[in-house]
Amino acid sequence: MTITSSNRFSRIILITVVALLSMLSFMSLKPAAASAATYSVVSSSNMTKTAYHRASSKGAVYNLSHTKKLANLSSYPNTTWYATKKVTLKHGSTKAIYYAVKNGAGTVSGYVWHSYLAKGKAPLTLKYAKAAVAMDAKTDKVLWSKNANTPRAIASVSKLMTLYLVEQKVANTGSTWNSKVTTSYSGLKRMGTSSVYGGFKFTQNSYTVKQLYQAALIESSNNAAIALGQWVAGGSTPSYNTKFISMMNAQAKKWNLGNATYVSANGMEQSALRSYGYSVSGGDANMVSAKDVALIAKHLITDYPAVLTDSSRGSLTVAGQLCYNYNNLLPGRKYYDSALKVDGLKTGYTALAGYCFVGTGQKSGHDRLITVVLHDEDEFTETRSLMQYVYARNLI
């Protein structure tokens, strides 16, 4: 039989119509199929409040009818969940045990399949930090650590040692916070205008010690830190910078910091400092372990607690220039947690060192806590998690 073009076209139309009708018919059946697959409660019983943490990142927290996902366990790697009820749910012909859980803060609650949970409080895992430590500032006790004794580049966290030696000179000599520091060296003026290493511009040939101290601490000014170091060493030229770095290493030795070596006053690498007229013999970067950074911070805070007055400022105008504090755990900032009482201390970043942060705070009834994270990608989230973990476990 010969099929004409007209017949062939009619058959194509007919097949298309049948296919569309079949698809519409299938779609109309989907809600009925979904409603038949709901979850129902078979039994429920209260249980003694028990701590659990995630056993798998694949799980999720649902409402009781299992129609709404409330949270993914993958977003709560360090959270302890507290179960107060055991529920058996039926889904089709399958029954499964779920726990009614709530996080410690009470902000998330729902039901989780029991096999996605493991008994016990959540261990802490810092995903990004290459090294980290939490320390009791009163006892020097290490409360939690990760590669804490491995020296690493620490970027502008280096300024804590510089600021300590500035405080020491003001406290122990005839110098005052109003003493003048010479800032006329051309390399420092160029550094202040750099899009990468600048921030606080040297528009004057001298500033007070207090002005440069605040610029170095709050704005993390690199030229201010070098100028202060030269002043501590007794001059205002690069040769005094070399002398000051020797003083930094001597102080580290005095404190028995076996994993701390300095080659710059501000944390910039030698490869970057060289073009501004500042370089010394030795390696390319300051290399300090997380534990030794925490000890340096402890000495600074303990011996000169007034540093926290400036480190807790969100911003400050110094000599007509706005100095912005990049500590995002301070009040009003993105990662602020009022329970942690964070009031310091120092941020840092270079491509070599990654993001570094020294945090500190003191809750009522507790010793002061110091935390350090080095070469991090999420330094404020991980610092907050570390602090919360220490307090949740009553480690301090």
Coordinates of N, CA, C and O in Angstrom, one line a residue, residues 161-282:
M161 N 53.6 41.7 67.9 CA 55.0 41.8 68.5 C 55.5 43.2 68.5 O 56.0 43.8 69.4
T162 N 55.3 43.9 67.3 CA 55.7 45.3 67.2 C 55.0 46.1 68.2 O 55.6 47.0 68.8
L163 N 53.7 46.0 68.3 CA 52.9 46.8 69.3 C 53.4 46.5 70.7 O 53.4 47.4 71.5
Y164 N 53.7 45.3 71.0 CA 54.2 45.0 72.4 C 55.4 45.8 72.7 O 55.6 46.4 73.8
L165 N 56.4 45.8 71.7 CA 57.6 46.5 72.0 C 57.4 48.0 72.0 O 58.2 48.7 72.7
V166 N 56.4 48.5 71.3 CA 56.1 49.9 71.5 C 55.6 50.2 72.9 O 56.0 51.2 73.5
E167 N 54.6 49.4 73.3 CA 54.1 49.5 74.7 C 55.2 49.5 75.7 O 55.2 50.2 76.7
Q168 N 56.1 48.6 75.5 CA 57.3 48.4 76.4 C 58.1 49.6 76.5 O 58.5 50.0 77.6
K169 N 58.4 50.2 75.4 CA 59.2 51.4 75.4 C 58.5 52.6 76.1 O 59.1 53.3 76.9
V170 N 57.2 52.8 75.8 CA 56.5 53.8 76.5 C 56.4 53.6 78.0 O 56.5 54.6 78.8
A171 N 56.2 52.4 78.4 CA 56.1 52.1 79.8 C 57.4 52.2 80.6 O 57.4 52.5 81.8
N172 N 58.5 51.9 79.9 CA 59.8 51.8 80.6 C 60.8 52.8 80.3 O 62.0 52.8 80.9
T173 N 60.5 53.8 79.5 CA 61.5 54.9 79.2 C 60.8 56.2 79.4 O 59.6 56.3 79.8
G174 N 61.5 57.3 79.0 CA 60.9 58.6 79.1 C 60.0 58.9 78.0 O 59.4 60.0 78.0
S175 N 59.8 58.0 77.0 CA 59.0 58.3 75.9 C 57.5 58.3 76.4 O 57.1 57.6 77.3
T176 N 56.6 59.0 75.6 CA 55.2 59.0 75.9 C 54.4 58.7 74.6 O 55.0 58.7 73.5
W177 N 53.1 58.6 74.8 CA 52.3 58.4 73.6 C 52.2 59.6 72.7 O 51.9 59.5 71.6
N178 N 52.6 60.7 73.3 CA 52.7 62.0 72.5 C 54.0 62.2 71.8 O 54.2 63.2 71.2
S179 N 55.0 61.3 72.1 CA 56.3 61.5 71.4 C 56.1 61.4 69.9 O 55.3 60.7 69.4
K180 N 57.0 62.2 69.2 CA 56.9 62.3 67.8 C 57.7 61.2 67.1 O 58.8 60.9 67.5
V181 N 57.2 60.6 66.0 CA 57.9 59.6 65.3 C 58.1 60.1 63.9 O 57.1 60.6 63.2
T182 N 59.3 60.1 63.4 CA 59.6 60.6 62.0 C 59.1 59.7 61.0 O 59.3 58.5 61.0
T183 N 58.3 60.3 60.0 CA 57.7 59.4 58.9 C 58.0 60.0 57.5 O 57.3 59.9 56.6
S184 N 59.2 60.6 57.4 CA 59.5 61.3 56.2 C 60.2 60.4 55.1 O 60.4 60.8 54.0
Y185 N 60.6 59.2 55.5 CA 61.3 58.3 54.6 C 60.4 58.0 53.4 O 59.2 57.6 53.5
S186 N 60.9 58.2 52.2 CA 60.1 58.1 51.0 C 59.5 56.8 50.7 O 58.4 56.6 50.2
G187 N 60.3 55.7 51.1 CA 59.7 54.4 50.9 C 58.5 54.1 51.7 O 57.5 53.5 51.3
L188 N 58.4 54.7 53.0 CA 57.2 54.5 53.8 C 56.0 55.4 53.2 O 54.9 54.9 53.3
K189 N 56.3 56.5 52.7 CA 55.3 57.3 52.1 C 54.7 56.6 50.8 O 53.5 56.6 50.6
R190 N 55.6 56.0 50.0 CA 55.1 55.3 48.9 C 54.3 54.0 49.3 O 53.2 53.7 48.7
M191 N 54.7 53.4 50.4 CA 54.0 52.2 50.9 C 52.6 52.6 51.3 O 51.6 51.9 51.1
G192 N 52.4 53.8 51.9 CA 51.1 54.2 52.4 C 50.1 54.4 51.2 O 48.9 54.4 51.5
T193 N 50.6 54.7 50.0 CA 49.7 55.0 48.9 C 49.5 53.8 48.0 O 48.7 53.8 47.1
S194 N 50.1 52.6 48.4 CA 50.0 51.4 47.6 C 48.5 50.9 47.7 O 47.9 50.8 48.8
S195 N 48.0 50.4 46.6 CA 46.7 49.8 46.5 C 46.6 48.5 47.2 O 45.6 48.0 47.6
V196 N 47.8 47.8 47.4 CA 47.9 46.5 48.1 C 48.3 46.7 49.5 O 47.7 46.0 50.4
Y197 N 49.4 47.4 49.8 CA 50.0 47.5 51.1 C 49.7 48.8 51.8 O 50.2 48.9 53.0
G198 N 49.0 49.7 51.2 CA 48.7 51.0 51.9 C 47.5 51.0 52.7 O 46.9 50.0 53.1
G199 N 47.0 52.2 53.0 CA 45.9 52.4 53.8 C 45.9 53.7 54.6 O 45.2 54.6 54.4
F200 N 47.0 53.8 55.4 CA 47.2 55.1 56.2 C 48.3 55.8 55.5 O 49.5 55.4 55.4
K201 N 48.0 57.0 54.9 CA 48.9 57.7 54.1 C 49.8 58.7 55.0 O 49.2 59.3 55.9
F202 N 51.1 58.7 54.8 CA 51.9 59.6 55.5 C 51.9 61.0 54.8 O 52.8 61.2 53.9
T203 N 51.0 61.8 55.1 CA 50.9 63.1 54.5 C 51.7 64.1 55.3 O 51.9 65.3 54.9
Q204 N 52.2 63.7 56.5 CA 53.0 64.5 57.4 C 54.3 63.9 57.6 O 54.5 62.7 57.3
N205 N 55.3 64.6 58.0 CA 56.7 64.1 58.2 C 56.8 63.5 59.6 O 57.9 63.0 60.0
S206 N 55.8 63.6 60.5 CA 55.8 63.0 61.8 C 54.4 62.9 62.3 O 53.5 63.6 62.0
Y207 N 54.3 61.8 63.1 CA 53.0 61.6 63.8 C 53.3 61.2 65.3 O 54.5 60.8 65.6
T208 N 52.3 61.2 66.2 CA 52.6 60.8 67.5 C 52.7 59.3 67.6 O 52.1 58.6 66.7
V209 N 53.3 58.8 68.6 CA 53.3 57.3 68.8 C 51.9 56.7 68.9 O 51.6 55.7 68.2
K210 N 51.0 57.4 69.6 CA 49.6 56.9 69.7 C 48.9 56.9 68.4 O 48.2 55.9 68.1
Q211 N 49.1 57.9 67.5 CA 48.5 57.9 66.2 C 48.9 56.7 65.4 O 48.1 56.0 64.7
L212 N 50.2 56.5 65.3 CA 50.7 55.4 64.5 C 50.4 54.0 65.1 O 50.1 53.0 64.4
Y213 N 50.3 53.9 66.5 CA 49.9 52.7 67.1 C 48.5 52.4 66.8 O 48.2 51.2 66.4
Q214 N 47.6 53.3 66.8 CA 46.2 53.1 66.4 C 46.0 52.8 64.9 O 45.2 51.9 64.6
A215 N 46.8 53.4 64.1 CA 46.8 53.1 62.7 C 47.2 51.7 62.4 O 46.7 50.9 61.6
A216 N 48.3 51.3 63.1 CA 48.8 49.9 62.9 C 47.9 48.8 63.5 O 47.7 47.8 62.9
L217 N 47.3 49.1 64.6 CA 46.4 48.1 65.2 C 45.0 48.0 64.5 O 44.5 47.0 64.2
I218 N 44.4 49.2 64.3 CA 43.0 49.2 63.8 C 43.0 49.1 62.3 O 42.3 48.2 61.7
E219 N 43.7 49.9 61.6 CA 43.8 49.9 60.1 C 44.7 48.8 59.6 O 44.7 48.5 58.4
S220 N 45.6 48.3 60.4 CA 46.7 47.4 60.1 C 47.7 48.1 59.1 O 48.2 47.4 58.2
S221 N 48.0 49.3 59.4 CA 48.9 50.1 58.5 C 50.3 49.5 58.5 O 50.9 49.4 59.6
N222 N 50.8 49.2 57.3 CA 52.1 48.6 57.2 C 53.2 49.6 57.4 O 54.2 49.3 58.1
N223 N 53.0 50.8 56.8 CA 54.1 51.8 57.0 C 54.1 52.3 58.5 O 55.2 52.6 59.0
A224 N 53.0 52.4 59.1 CA 53.0 52.8 60.5 C 53.7 51.8 61.4 O 54.5 52.2 62.3
A225 N 53.6 50.5 61.1 CA 54.3 49.5 61.9 C 55.8 49.6 61.7 O 56.6 49.5 62.7
I226 N 56.3 49.8 60.5 CA 57.7 50.0 60.3 C 58.2 51.2 61.0 O 59.3 51.2 61.6
A227 N 57.5 52.3 60.8 CA 57.9 53.6 61.5 C 58.0 53.5 63.0 O 59.0 53.9 63.6
L228 N 57.1 52.8 63.6 CA 57.1 52.5 65.0 C 58.3 51.7 65.4 O 58.9 51.9 66.4
G229 N 58.6 50.6 64.6 CA 59.7 49.8 64.9 C 61.0 50.5 64.9 O 61.9 50.4 65.8
Q230 N 61.2 51.4 63.9 CA 62.4 52.2 63.8 C 62.5 53.1 65.0 O 63.6 53.3 65.6
W231 N 61.4 53.7 65.4 CA 61.4 54.6 66.6 C 61.8 53.8 67.8 O 62.6 54.3 68.7
V232 N 61.2 52.6 68.0 CA 61.6 51.8 69.2 C 63.1 51.5 69.2 O 63.8 51.5 70.2
A233 N 63.7 51.3 68.0 CA 65.1 50.9 67.8 C 66.0 52.2 67.9 O 67.2 52.0 68.0
G234 N 65.4 53.4 67.9 CA 66.1 54.6 68.2 C 66.4 55.4 67.0 O 67.2 56.4 67.0
G235 N 65.8 55.2 65.8 CA 66.0 56.0 64.6 C 64.9 56.1 63.7 O 63.7 55.8 64.0
S236 N 65.1 56.5 62.4 CA 64.0 56.6 61.4 C 64.4 56.2 60.0 O 63.9 56.7 59.1
T237 N 65.4 55.4 59.9 CA 65.9 54.9 58.6 C 65.9 53.4 58.5 O 65.8 52.7 59.6
P238 N 66.0 52.8 57.3 CA 66.0 51.3 57.2 C 67.0 50.6 58.1 O 66.7 49.4 58.5
S239 N 68.1 51.2 58.4 CA 69.1 50.5 59.3 C 68.5 50.2 60.7 O 68.8 49.2 61.3
Y240 N 67.6 51.1 61.1 CA 67.0 50.9 62.4 C 65.9 49.9 62.3 O 65.5 49.3 63.3
N241 N 65.3 49.7 61.2 CA 64.4 48.6 60.9 C 65.0 47.3 61.2 O 64.5 46.4 61.8
T242 N 66.3 47.1 60.6 CA 67.0 45.9 60.8 C 67.3 45.7 62.3 O 67.2 44.5 62.8
K243 N 67.6 46.7 63.0 CA 67.9 46.6 64.5 C 66.6 46.2 65.2 O 66.7 45.4 66.1
F244 N 65.5 46.8 64.8 CA 64.2 46.4 65.4 C 63.9 45.0 65.2 O 63.4 44.3 66.2
I245 N 64.1 44.4 64.1 CA 63.8 43.0 63.8 C 64.6 42.1 64.7 O 64.1 41.1 65.2
S246 N 65.8 42.5 65.0 CA 66.7 41.8 66.0 C 66.0 41.9 67.3 O 66.0 40.9 68.1
M247 N 65.4 43.0 67.7 CA 64.7 43.1 69.0 C 63.5 42.2 69.0 O 63.2 41.6 70.1
M248 N 62.8 42.1 67.9 CA 61.6 41.2 67.9 C 62.0 39.7 68.1 O 61.4 39.0 68.9
N249 N 63.1 39.3 67.5 CA 63.6 37.9 67.7 C 64.1 37.7 69.1 O 64.0 36.6 69.7
A250 N 64.7 38.8 69.7 CA 65.3 38.6 71.0 C 64.1 38.5 72.0 O 64.2 37.7 73.0
Q251 N 63.0 39.2 71.8 CA 61.9 39.1 72.7 C 61.2 37.7 72.6 O 60.8 37.2 73.6
A252 N 61.1 37.2 71.3 CA 60.6 35.9 71.2 C 61.4 34.9 71.9 O 60.9 33.9 72.5
K253 N 62.7 35.0 71.9 CA 63.7 34.1 72.6 C 63.5 34.2 74.1 O 63.5 33.3 74.8
K254 N 63.3 35.5 74.6 CA 63.1 35.7 76.0 C 61.8 35.0 76.5 O 61.8 34.5 77.6
W255 N 60.8 34.9 75.6 CA 59.6 34.3 76.0 C 59.6 32.8 75.7 O 58.6 32.1 75.9
N256 N 60.8 32.3 75.3 CA 60.9 30.9 74.9 C 60.0 30.4 73.8 O 59.4 29.3 73.9
L257 N 59.8 31.2 72.8 CA 59.0 30.9 71.7 C 59.9 30.2 70.7 O 60.5 30.8 69.9
G258 N 59.9 28.9 70.7 CA 60.8 28.1 69.8 C 60.3 28.0 68.4 O 61.1 27.6 67.5
N259 N 59.1 28.5 68.1 CA 58.6 28.4 66.7 C 58.2 29.8 66.2 O 57.1 30.0 65.7
A260 N 59.1 30.8 66.4 CA 58.9 32.2 66.0 C 60.2 32.8 65.5 O 61.2 32.9 66.1
T261 N 60.1 33.2 64.2 CA 61.2 33.9 63.5 C 60.7 35.1 62.8 O 59.8 34.9 62.0
Y262 N 61.3 36.2 63.0 CA 60.8 37.5 62.3 C 61.9 38.0 61.3 O 63.1 38.0 61.6
V263 N 61.3 38.5 60.2 CA 62.2 39.2 59.2 C 61.5 40.6 58.8 O 62.1 41.3 58.0
S264 N 60.3 40.9 59.4 CA 59.7 42.2 59.1 C 58.9 42.6 60.3 O 58.4 41.8 61.1
A265 N 58.7 43.9 60.4 CA 58.0 44.5 61.5 C 56.5 44.5 61.3 O 55.7 44.6 62.2
N266 N 56.1 44.3 60.0 CA 54.7 44.5 59.7 C 54.0 43.2 59.2 O 52.8 43.1 59.0
G267 N 54.8 42.2 58.8 CA 54.2 41.0 58.3 C 54.3 40.8 56.8 O 54.0 39.8 56.2
M268 N 54.7 41.9 56.0 CA 54.9 41.8 54.6 C 56.1 40.9 54.3 O 57.0 40.8 55.1
E269 N 56.0 40.2 53.2 CA 57.1 39.4 52.8 C 58.3 40.2 52.3 O 58.1 41.4 51.8
Q270 N 59.5 39.7 52.4 CA 60.7 40.4 51.9 C 60.6 40.8 50.4 O 61.0 41.8 50.0
S271 N 60.0 39.9 49.7 CA 59.9 40.1 48.2 C 59.1 41.3 47.9 O 59.3 42.0 46.9
A272 N 58.1 41.7 48.8 CA 57.3 42.9 48.7 C 58.0 44.1 49.3 O 57.9 45.2 48.8
L273 N 58.7 43.9 50.4 CA 59.3 45.0 51.1 C 60.5 45.6 50.4 O 60.8 46.8 50.5
R274 N 61.2 44.8 49.6 CA 62.4 45.2 48.9 C 62.3 46.4 48.1 O 63.1 47.3 48.1
S275 N 61.2 46.6 47.4 CA 61.0 47.7 46.5 C 60.8 49.0 47.2 O 60.8 50.1 46.7
Y276 N 60.5 48.9 48.5 CA 60.3 50.1 49.4 C 61.5 50.4 50.2 O 61.5 51.4 51.0
G277 N 62.6 49.7 50.0 CA 63.9 49.9 50.6 C 64.0 49.2 51.9 O 64.9 49.5 52.7
Y278 N 63.2 48.2 52.2 CA 63.3 47.4 53.4 C 63.4 46.0 53.2 O 62.5 45.3 52.6
S279 N 64.6 45.4 53.5 CA 64.8 44.0 53.5 C 65.9 43.6 54.4 O 66.8 44.5 54.7
V280 N 65.9 42.4 54.9 CA 66.9 42.0 55.9 C 67.3 40.6 55.4 O 66.7 40.0 54.6
S281 N 68.4 40.1 56.0 CA 68.8 38.7 55.7 C 67.9 37.8 56.4 O 67.3 38.1 57.4
G282 N 67.7 36.6 55.8 CA 66.8 35.6 56.3 C 65.8 35.2 55.3 O 65.9 35.4 54.1

